[in-house]
Amino acid sequence: MNAYQEFKVIGSRPVRPDGLDKVTGRARYGADLNMQGQIYGHVVRSPHAHAVIQSIDCSKALAMEGVLAVMTGDDLVKPGNEMLGGGEGAMALKDVVPMVMSQGKVLFHSQAVAAVAATSPELAAEAARAVEVVYEVLPAVTDVHKALADDAPILHDDRFPDGYPEEPTNLATHISLTVGDPDAAFEKADVVIEHTYSVPMCHQGYIEPHACVARVDPAGRVELWCCTQGHFTVRHYTSAVTGIDQGKIKVTASEIGGGFGGKTTVYLEPLAVVLAQKAGRPVKMVMDRGDVFRATGPAPGAETRVKLGAMRDGTLVAADVECLMDSGAYNGNPAGIPAFMATACYKLTDARSTGRSVYTNKPKIHAYRAPSIPQVTLGFELAITELAAELGMDPIDFRLMNAVEEGDANMMGAPYKRIGLRECLEVARNHPHYQSAVAEGAGRGVAMGYWINAGMQSSATINVSSDGHVAVLTGSPDIGGSRASMALMASEVLGIPFEHIHPQVAATDSVGHTDVTGGSRTTLATGQAVIQAAEQCVAEMCRRAASEWGVEAGVVTWSQGAAHHGENTLTFEQLARRAGGMGGPLTFSSSLTSTSTAPGFGVHICDAEVDKETGRTTITRYTAIQDAGKAIHPDYVEGQMQGGAVQGIGWALNEEYLYNADGVLENPGFLDYRIPVASDLPYIDTVIVEIPNPLHPFGVKGVGEVPIVPPMPAIAEAVYQSTGVRFRDLPLNPPKIVAGLASG
Amino acid sequence: MNKPLNKMAVQATINGEDTAFLCSPGQVLAEVLRDELDLIGTKIGCNTGDCGACSVLVNDRLVCSCLVLAAEVEGQTVETIEGIARGGKLHPVQQKLLEHGGLQCGICTPGVVIAAKALLEHNPDPTEEQARYWLAGNLCRCTGYDKIIRAVLDAAKTMRGEAA
């Protein structure tokens, strides 16, 4: 049961508070701040994908006039087995440091090996070229199967995954789970299908490259400005990587130009700090677009084998899923999620799921919107569709027969509370899109998606000014409209106009610890902190009014932005104006670890038409339906659904990391790594299904990640329906379609 | 070892103001706008003309300012995002982007505003398809373009004097 049942402003669509700055060019992003006296950092990157660094000589670079500092991996801490929390899941320090700068060994092309700082960007680039690095080049391996072969070059000779203690291997992780007796269940199944599906490595593709500027004062205190999904995480990681105490580091989050999980760690920030410390001048660093593609964490490619068993009546009885994921050069922990969550949309009492991840000579993978679930879902959902066809059933009817609802458990064990997957499927079945005839030559696909949604730590502070306006400070960088949702929630509780609320993203020294904007957690968890702080404000105002009127606080009510008792009324503004004489400044903070999270589900319907001559696929109609909990600001809920769907469309049709035999990325730019453009797409219709999350006071649940999950299997099915040829390996780009059609 | 200072003096009309700046011969307009003139609303997403975040108008022509040498604008008229809202009043494209929620992170927004303004000056009544092709040079990774296209077509309506 939700604490709030009826809403006055929640669910409305006001203009976002930061909108004006963003449409007029005033908003300051990572590269938009310059500090007085700043110089410029430039990173020296490896031209080899696998090599031992024999020596680094920075003396010629340092001797150049205008070059004020040089550094190598020796200037960073030597990681042991420390674990860092705070990103999207725990990360080992030894997997973070080498993504900032290598120490002794290079494991992917363009890995940082040294950095310089000089008085101009051009001079810094020139000095970087003067750094002399001697490499012993080793053979590189970029394919997961080749990396597991007996004769593969081994990336880490000091890492032994659980169950493989004997000798080093490129296997990074291996997780296997079983519920019930899947083998016996397959025995009794009427129909069994088994196929293997694959999805390529891709990049989050945020438009803003990583950027930061750092200043270190003579006392060793660090000021850092950067674009990030979590400035507390930047402070923590920068401290861990440089050895500087967190207490000496202040991080201010700039506006952020997209992240999608990719900006939940550090790359340039510790380098700028070390260079600034050495040079005694602020250091600005901006990553080149090519280096964003070559040297920051992409999403893992994956191969998924799916075996499903069903009875003739349409009951799904058994599943066996095995997902092999590319971890890149270090451990990005991608294998657990497919193991735990592959089957999460289905009632299955007998199932086995396995996730393995493998080291290859590519950048360490990093979070990308619902990390690792889209890859395994391509396989699972497409197999479900193939099985429905085998049974002669409508794909939505088959899913409705087997979809999870309240009380069902997934592989993680705990039963679901109130969820809206079945409602989404029913909306899909009755939607005009699904009811319409498929156009001649086109095909239609349907798929579902799940994401667990994170809770984690958040803080908020409310400061009331004497005119009754309110500053709402949170530690959550606003990546897609969260200031608007924070202001709406504060306005709802306080009962004062949305325009009187001024939400701000506060620096690490000005608000309590807050984990990253990620895991679809911000509106849920940071929102919860805002709601609690606002409730404290209301309680205090009622207490003050009661004291003024000489009555018990418990008899004073709060409504429409005022305290009431009998004929007495004191408005928010009156209480704010008189704060000094009634108990002092009105300031309220709340910090929490949210345990209110609930999983999200979506159903997408896609119509696509394949040009049989050129192999080009056109998405002709697309509908996204999602169990979004209570939508605080529906524009930004729809926006998440549309944006996520389009990222999935890009991954399905075009996006792919292409490596050559030497482990060099061949398409490190937006020309050759082609993300969807406006003319590729139709409008993305959305239906928000509001099943309130019973654990959250406003019924909020995470929204942002689910929408990238269903598109790949929905599109792959639409392409099959359009062409009659089954494609199980993505992306479905024109050359692949043309070749597939030719071979039938 | 510093190279001799090799700067050119350039005069141009930028957002309606006579402006003079110094630049090196190889410096691109985007860099000068941002670093010399503090017009940071022009964003650099790729530096190769692929993303459109640095879109500006030079003599009313839509260009990627990362592909134009700063010295090329000598004597020309340049309009950046900072010059679009005039007299405290937003351009209809800006207003409609706000009303439709046509931005999430906002990094592509200045380029989208510039490009859409140019579109509506060329074609006051574009079809959805024409708007999509015109804006195909402005990458947005957040929105899926849905609300951007709706906002631009709505702004066109407003500019034509039709009721929304």
mmCIF file of N, CA, C and O in Angstrom, chain A residues 331-384:
data_model
loop_
_atom_site.group_PDB
_atom_site.id
_atom_site.type_symbol
_atom_site.label_atom_id
_atom_site.label_comp_id
_atom_site.label_asym_id
_atom_site.label_seq_id
_atom_site.Cartn_x
_atom_site.Cartn_y
_atom_site.Cartn_z
ATOM 1 N N ASN A 331 38.228 -7.657 -15.437
ATOM 2 C CA ASN A 331 36.967 -8.276 -15.060
ATOM 3 C C ASN A 331 35.867 -7.230 -14.870
ATOM 4 O O ASN A 331 35.854 -6.504 -13.886
ATOM 5 N N GLY A 332 34.950 -7.205 -15.809
ATOM 6 C CA GLY A 332 33.800 -6.304 -15.697
ATOM 7 C C GLY A 332 32.582 -7.009 -15.136
ATOM 8 O O GLY A 332 31.504 -6.450 -15.122
ATOM 9 N N ASN A 333 32.753 -8.239 -14.683
ATOM 10 C CA ASN A 333 31.683 -9.024 -14.038
ATOM 11 C C ASN A 333 30.383 -9.075 -14.838
ATOM 12 O O ASN A 333 29.311 -8.826 -14.289
ATOM 13 N N PRO A 334 30.426 -9.411 -16.121
ATOM 14 C CA PRO A 334 29.168 -9.401 -16.881
ATOM 15 C C PRO A 334 28.361 -10.694 -16.784
ATOM 16 O O PRO A 334 27.217 -10.730 -17.236
ATOM 17 N N ALA A 335 28.922 -11.762 -16.206
ATOM 18 C CA ALA A 335 28.288 -13.075 -16.364
ATOM 19 C C ALA A 335 27.194 -13.367 -15.347
ATOM 20 O O ALA A 335 26.313 -14.185 -15.590
ATOM 21 N N GLY A 336 27.225 -12.694 -14.207
ATOM 22 C CA GLY A 336 26.252 -12.996 -13.169
ATOM 23 C C GLY A 336 24.836 -12.630 -13.555
ATOM 24 O O GLY A 336 23.889 -13.374 -13.291
ATOM 25 N N ILE A 337 24.687 -11.478 -14.196
ATOM 26 C CA ILE A 337 23.342 -11.003 -14.514
ATOM 27 C C ILE A 337 22.599 -11.963 -15.437
ATOM 28 O O ILE A 337 21.468 -12.346 -15.142
ATOM 29 N N PRO A 338 23.223 -12.416 -16.550
ATOM 30 C CA PRO A 338 22.483 -13.386 -17.365
ATOM 31 C C PRO A 338 22.182 -14.675 -16.605
ATOM 32 O O PRO A 338 21.101 -15.249 -16.781
ATOM 33 N N ALA A 339 23.108 -15.116 -15.749
ATOM 34 C CA ALA A 339 22.853 -16.347 -15.004
ATOM 35 C C ALA A 339 21.642 -16.191 -14.091
ATOM 36 O O ALA A 339 20.755 -17.036 -14.042
ATOM 37 N N PHE A 340 21.575 -15.054 -13.404
ATOM 38 C CA PHE A 340 20.500 -14.863 -12.432
ATOM 39 C C PHE A 340 19.181 -14.429 -13.075
ATOM 40 O O PHE A 340 18.111 -14.703 -12.557
ATOM 41 N N MET A 341 19.257 -13.701 -14.183
ATOM 42 C CA MET A 341 18.050 -12.996 -14.649
ATOM 43 C C MET A 341 17.531 -13.415 -16.022
ATOM 44 O O MET A 341 16.518 -12.870 -16.476
ATOM 45 N N ALA A 342 18.197 -14.358 -16.685
ATOM 46 C CA ALA A 342 17.794 -14.712 -18.052
ATOM 47 C C ALA A 342 16.337 -15.134 -18.125
ATOM 48 O O ALA A 342 15.626 -14.815 -19.071
ATOM 49 N N THR A 343 15.861 -15.849 -17.123
ATOM 50 C CA THR A 343 14.523 -16.448 -17.184
ATOM 51 C C THR A 343 13.492 -15.627 -16.406
ATOM 52 O O THR A 343 12.380 -16.103 -16.169
ATOM 53 N N ALA A 344 13.856 -14.394 -16.010
ATOM 54 C CA ALA A 344 13.082 -13.663 -14.996
ATOM 55 C C ALA A 344 11.644 -13.342 -15.380
ATOM 56 O O ALA A 344 10.825 -13.050 -14.513
ATOM 57 N N CYS A 345 11.297 -13.384 -16.666
ATOM 58 C CA CYS A 345 9.924 -13.052 -17.081
ATOM 59 C C CYS A 345 8.991 -14.259 -17.034
ATOM 60 O O CYS A 345 7.794 -14.109 -17.273
ATOM 61 N N TYR A 346 9.514 -15.449 -16.765
ATOM 62 C CA TYR A 346 8.721 -16.669 -16.959
ATOM 63 C C TYR A 346 8.573 -17.501 -15.695
ATOM 64 O O TYR A 346 9.507 -17.617 -14.900
ATOM 65 N N LYS A 347 7.383 -18.109 -15.572
ATOM 66 C CA LYS A 347 7.140 -19.090 -14.517
ATOM 67 C C LYS A 347 7.919 -20.341 -14.911
ATOM 68 O O LYS A 347 7.562 -21.012 -15.882
ATOM 69 N N LEU A 348 8.965 -20.633 -14.208
ATOM 70 C CA LEU A 348 9.772 -21.807 -14.533
ATOM 71 C C LEU A 348 10.228 -22.436 -13.228
ATOM 72 O O LEU A 348 10.943 -21.799 -12.449
ATOM 73 N N THR A 349 9.821 -23.648 -12.987
ATOM 74 C CA THR A 349 10.261 -24.300 -11.752
ATOM 75 C C THR A 349 11.445 -25.223 -12.012
ATOM 76 O O THR A 349 12.079 -25.687 -11.066
ATOM 77 N N ASP A 350 11.732 -25.473 -13.290
ATOM 78 C CA ASP A 350 12.873 -26.329 -13.630
ATOM 79 C C ASP A 350 13.732 -25.623 -14.674
ATOM 80 O O ASP A 350 13.360 -25.526 -15.844
ATOM 81 N N ALA A 351 14.855 -25.104 -14.247
ATOM 82 C CA ALA A 351 15.693 -24.330 -15.171
ATOM 83 C C ALA A 351 17.147 -24.343 -14.721
ATOM 84 O O ALA A 351 17.450 -24.472 -13.528
ATOM 85 N N ARG A 352 18.014 -24.213 -15.714
ATOM 86 C CA ARG A 352 19.443 -24.079 -15.438
ATOM 87 C C ARG A 352 19.940 -22.865 -16.210
ATOM 88 O O ARG A 352 19.545 -22.654 -17.362
ATOM 89 N N SER A 353 20.775 -22.051 -15.585
ATOM 90 C CA SER A 353 21.380 -20.943 -16.337
ATOM 91 C C SER A 353 22.833 -20.792 -15.938
ATOM 92 O O SER A 353 23.195 -20.930 -14.768
ATOM 93 N N THR A 354 23.633 -20.531 -16.936
ATOM 94 C CA THR A 354 25.075 -20.450 -16.757
ATOM 95 C C THR A 354 25.581 -19.182 -17.424
ATOM 96 O O THR A 354 25.170 -18.857 -18.533
ATOM 97 N N GLY A 355 26.438 -18.478 -16.722
ATOM 98 C CA GLY A 355 27.105 -17.322 -17.320
ATOM 99 C C GLY A 355 28.612 -17.487 -17.203
ATOM 100 O O GLY A 355 29.109 -17.876 -16.142
ATOM 101 N N ARG A 356 29.295 -17.257 -18.294
ATOM 102 C CA ARG A 356 30.758 -17.271 -18.254
ATOM 103 C C ARG A 356 31.252 -15.992 -18.917
ATOM 104 O O ARG A 356 30.659 -15.514 -19.881
ATOM 105 N N SER A 357 32.347 -15.444 -18.412
ATOM 106 C CA SER A 357 32.949 -14.296 -19.092
ATOM 107 C C SER A 357 34.422 -14.575 -19.323
ATOM 108 O O SER A 357 35.052 -15.327 -18.567
ATOM 109 N N VAL A 358 34.936 -13.980 -20.373
ATOM 110 C CA VAL A 358 36.256 -14.337 -20.889
ATOM 111 C C VAL A 358 37.081 -13.077 -21.122
ATOM 112 O O VAL A 358 36.573 -12.079 -21.644
ATOM 113 N N TYR A 359 38.363 -13.145 -20.726
ATOM 114 C CA TYR A 359 39.282 -12.035 -20.999
ATOM 115 C C TYR A 359 39.697 -12.033 -22.464
ATOM 116 O O TYR A 359 40.039 -13.085 -23.026
ATOM 117 N N THR A 360 39.648 -10.844 -23.078
ATOM 118 C CA THR A 360 40.165 -10.667 -24.437
ATOM 119 C C THR A 360 40.933 -9.351 -24.485
ATOM 120 O O THR A 360 40.791 -8.519 -23.584
ATOM 121 N N ASN A 361 41.701 -9.137 -25.532
ATOM 122 C CA ASN A 361 42.500 -7.905 -25.644
ATOM 123 C C ASN A 361 41.651 -6.755 -26.207
ATOM 124 O O ASN A 361 41.851 -6.278 -27.329
ATOM 125 N N LYS A 362 40.695 -6.349 -25.403
ATOM 126 C CA LYS A 362 39.822 -5.214 -25.726
ATOM 127 C C LYS A 362 39.628 -4.436 -24.429
ATOM 128 O O LYS A 362 39.880 -4.959 -23.341
ATOM 129 N N PRO A 363 39.140 -3.193 -24.498
ATOM 130 C CA PRO A 363 38.916 -2.466 -23.241
ATOM 131 C C PRO A 363 37.958 -3.234 -22.337
ATOM 132 O O PRO A 363 37.053 -3.911 -22.820
ATOM 133 N N LYS A 364 38.195 -3.125 -21.027
ATOM 134 C CA LYS A 364 37.300 -3.777 -20.071
ATOM 135 C C LYS A 364 35.879 -3.267 -20.276
ATOM 136 O O LYS A 364 35.650 -2.072 -20.369
ATOM 137 N N ILE A 365 34.945 -4.198 -20.328
ATOM 138 C CA ILE A 365 33.558 -3.796 -20.538
ATOM 139 C C ILE A 365 33.060 -2.999 -19.327
ATOM 140 O O ILE A 365 33.609 -3.101 -18.223
ATOM 141 N N HIS A 366 32.025 -2.219 -19.565
ATOM 142 C CA HIS A 366 31.437 -1.447 -18.476
ATOM 143 C C HIS A 366 29.923 -1.456 -18.632
ATOM 144 O O HIS A 366 29.402 -1.969 -19.615
ATOM 145 N N ALA A 367 29.265 -0.892 -17.638
ATOM 146 C CA ALA A 367 27.798 -0.915 -17.640
ATOM 147 C C ALA A 367 27.234 -0.181 -18.857
ATOM 148 O O ALA A 367 27.735 0.868 -19.249
ATOM 149 N N TYR A 368 26.228 -0.735 -19.462
ATOM 150 C CA TYR A 368 25.427 -0.067 -20.487
ATOM 151 C C TYR A 368 23.977 -0.453 -20.254
ATOM 152 O O TYR A 368 23.620 -1.609 -20.403
ATOM 153 N N ARG A 369 23.177 0.497 -19.835
ATOM 154 C CA ARG A 369 21.711 0.389 -19.716
ATOM 155 C C ARG A 369 21.223 -1.061 -19.571
ATOM 156 O O ARG A 369 21.249 -1.824 -20.526
ATOM 157 N N ALA A 370 20.811 -1.450 -18.400
ATOM 158 C CA ALA A 370 20.406 -2.835 -18.101
ATOM 159 C C ALA A 370 21.545 -3.799 -18.436
ATOM 160 O O ALA A 370 21.373 -4.737 -19.217
ATOM 161 N N PRO A 371 22.713 -3.581 -17.825
ATOM 162 C CA PRO A 371 23.930 -4.297 -18.232
ATOM 163 C C PRO A 371 23.743 -5.807 -18.356
ATOM 164 O O PRO A 371 23.287 -6.450 -17.421
ATOM 165 N N SER A 372 24.098 -6.328 -19.509
ATOM 166 C CA SER A 372 24.156 -7.759 -19.831
ATOM 167 C C SER A 372 22.811 -8.413 -20.086
ATOM 168 O O SER A 372 22.757 -9.544 -20.567
ATOM 169 N N ILE A 373 21.718 -7.741 -19.779
ATOM 170 C CA ILE A 373 20.412 -8.368 -19.996
ATOM 171 C C ILE A 373 19.959 -8.342 -21.465
ATOM 172 O O ILE A 373 19.408 -9.328 -21.963
ATOM 173 N N PRO A 374 20.199 -7.242 -22.195
ATOM 174 C CA PRO A 374 19.758 -7.271 -23.602
ATOM 175 C C PRO A 374 20.388 -8.420 -24.379
ATOM 176 O O PRO A 374 19.742 -9.047 -25.226
ATOM 177 N N GLN A 375 21.664 -8.716 -24.077
ATOM 178 C CA GLN A 375 22.369 -9.756 -24.820
ATOM 179 C C GLN A 375 21.718 -11.126 -24.621
ATOM 180 O O GLN A 375 21.471 -11.854 -25.584
ATOM 181 N N VAL A 376 21.469 -11.477 -23.361
ATOM 182 C CA VAL A 376 20.900 -12.803 -23.102
ATOM 183 C C VAL A 376 19.422 -12.829 -23.503
ATOM 184 O O VAL A 376 18.898 -13.869 -23.919
ATOM 185 N N THR A 377 18.767 -11.669 -23.443
ATOM 186 C CA THR A 377 17.347 -11.610 -23.791
ATOM 187 C C THR A 377 17.122 -11.785 -25.288
ATOM 188 O O THR A 377 16.099 -12.316 -25.706
ATOM 189 N N LEU A 378 18.075 -11.333 -26.113
ATOM 190 C CA LEU A 378 17.940 -11.632 -27.547
ATOM 191 C C LEU A 378 17.721 -13.130 -27.711
ATOM 192 O O LEU A 378 16.789 -13.564 -28.394
ATOM 193 N N GLY A 379 18.571 -13.930 -27.064
ATOM 194 C CA GLY A 379 18.459 -15.369 -27.209
ATOM 195 C C GLY A 379 17.187 -15.905 -26.585
ATOM 196 O O GLY A 379 16.418 -16.632 -27.223
ATOM 197 N N PHE A 380 16.917 -15.532 -25.336
ATOM 198 C CA PHE A 380 15.788 -16.143 -24.631
ATOM 199 C C PHE A 380 14.457 -15.773 -25.284
ATOM 200 O O PHE A 380 13.609 -16.638 -25.542
ATOM 201 N N GLU A 381 14.271 -14.491 -25.574
ATOM 202 C CA GLU A 381 12.983 -14.050 -26.128
ATOM 203 C C GLU A 381 12.778 -14.529 -27.564
ATOM 204 O O GLU A 381 11.667 -14.861 -27.965
ATOM 205 N N LEU A 382 13.857 -14.563 -28.353
ATOM 206 C CA LEU A 382 13.700 -15.054 -29.721
ATOM 207 C C LEU A 382 13.390 -16.547 -29.696
ATOM 208 O O LEU A 382 12.565 -17.038 -30.478
ATOM 209 N N ALA A 383 14.011 -17.271 -28.763
ATOM 210 C CA ALA A 383 13.712 -18.703 -28.625
ATOM 211 C C ALA A 383 12.261 -18.905 -28.195
ATOM 212 O O ALA A 383 11.577 -19.813 -28.680
ATOM 213 N N ILE A 384 11.768 -18.045 -27.305
ATOM 214 C CA ILE A 384 10.358 -18.130 -26.887
ATOM 215 C C ILE A 384 9.448 -17.944 -28.102
ATOM 216 O O ILE A 384 8.470 -18.680 -28.296
#
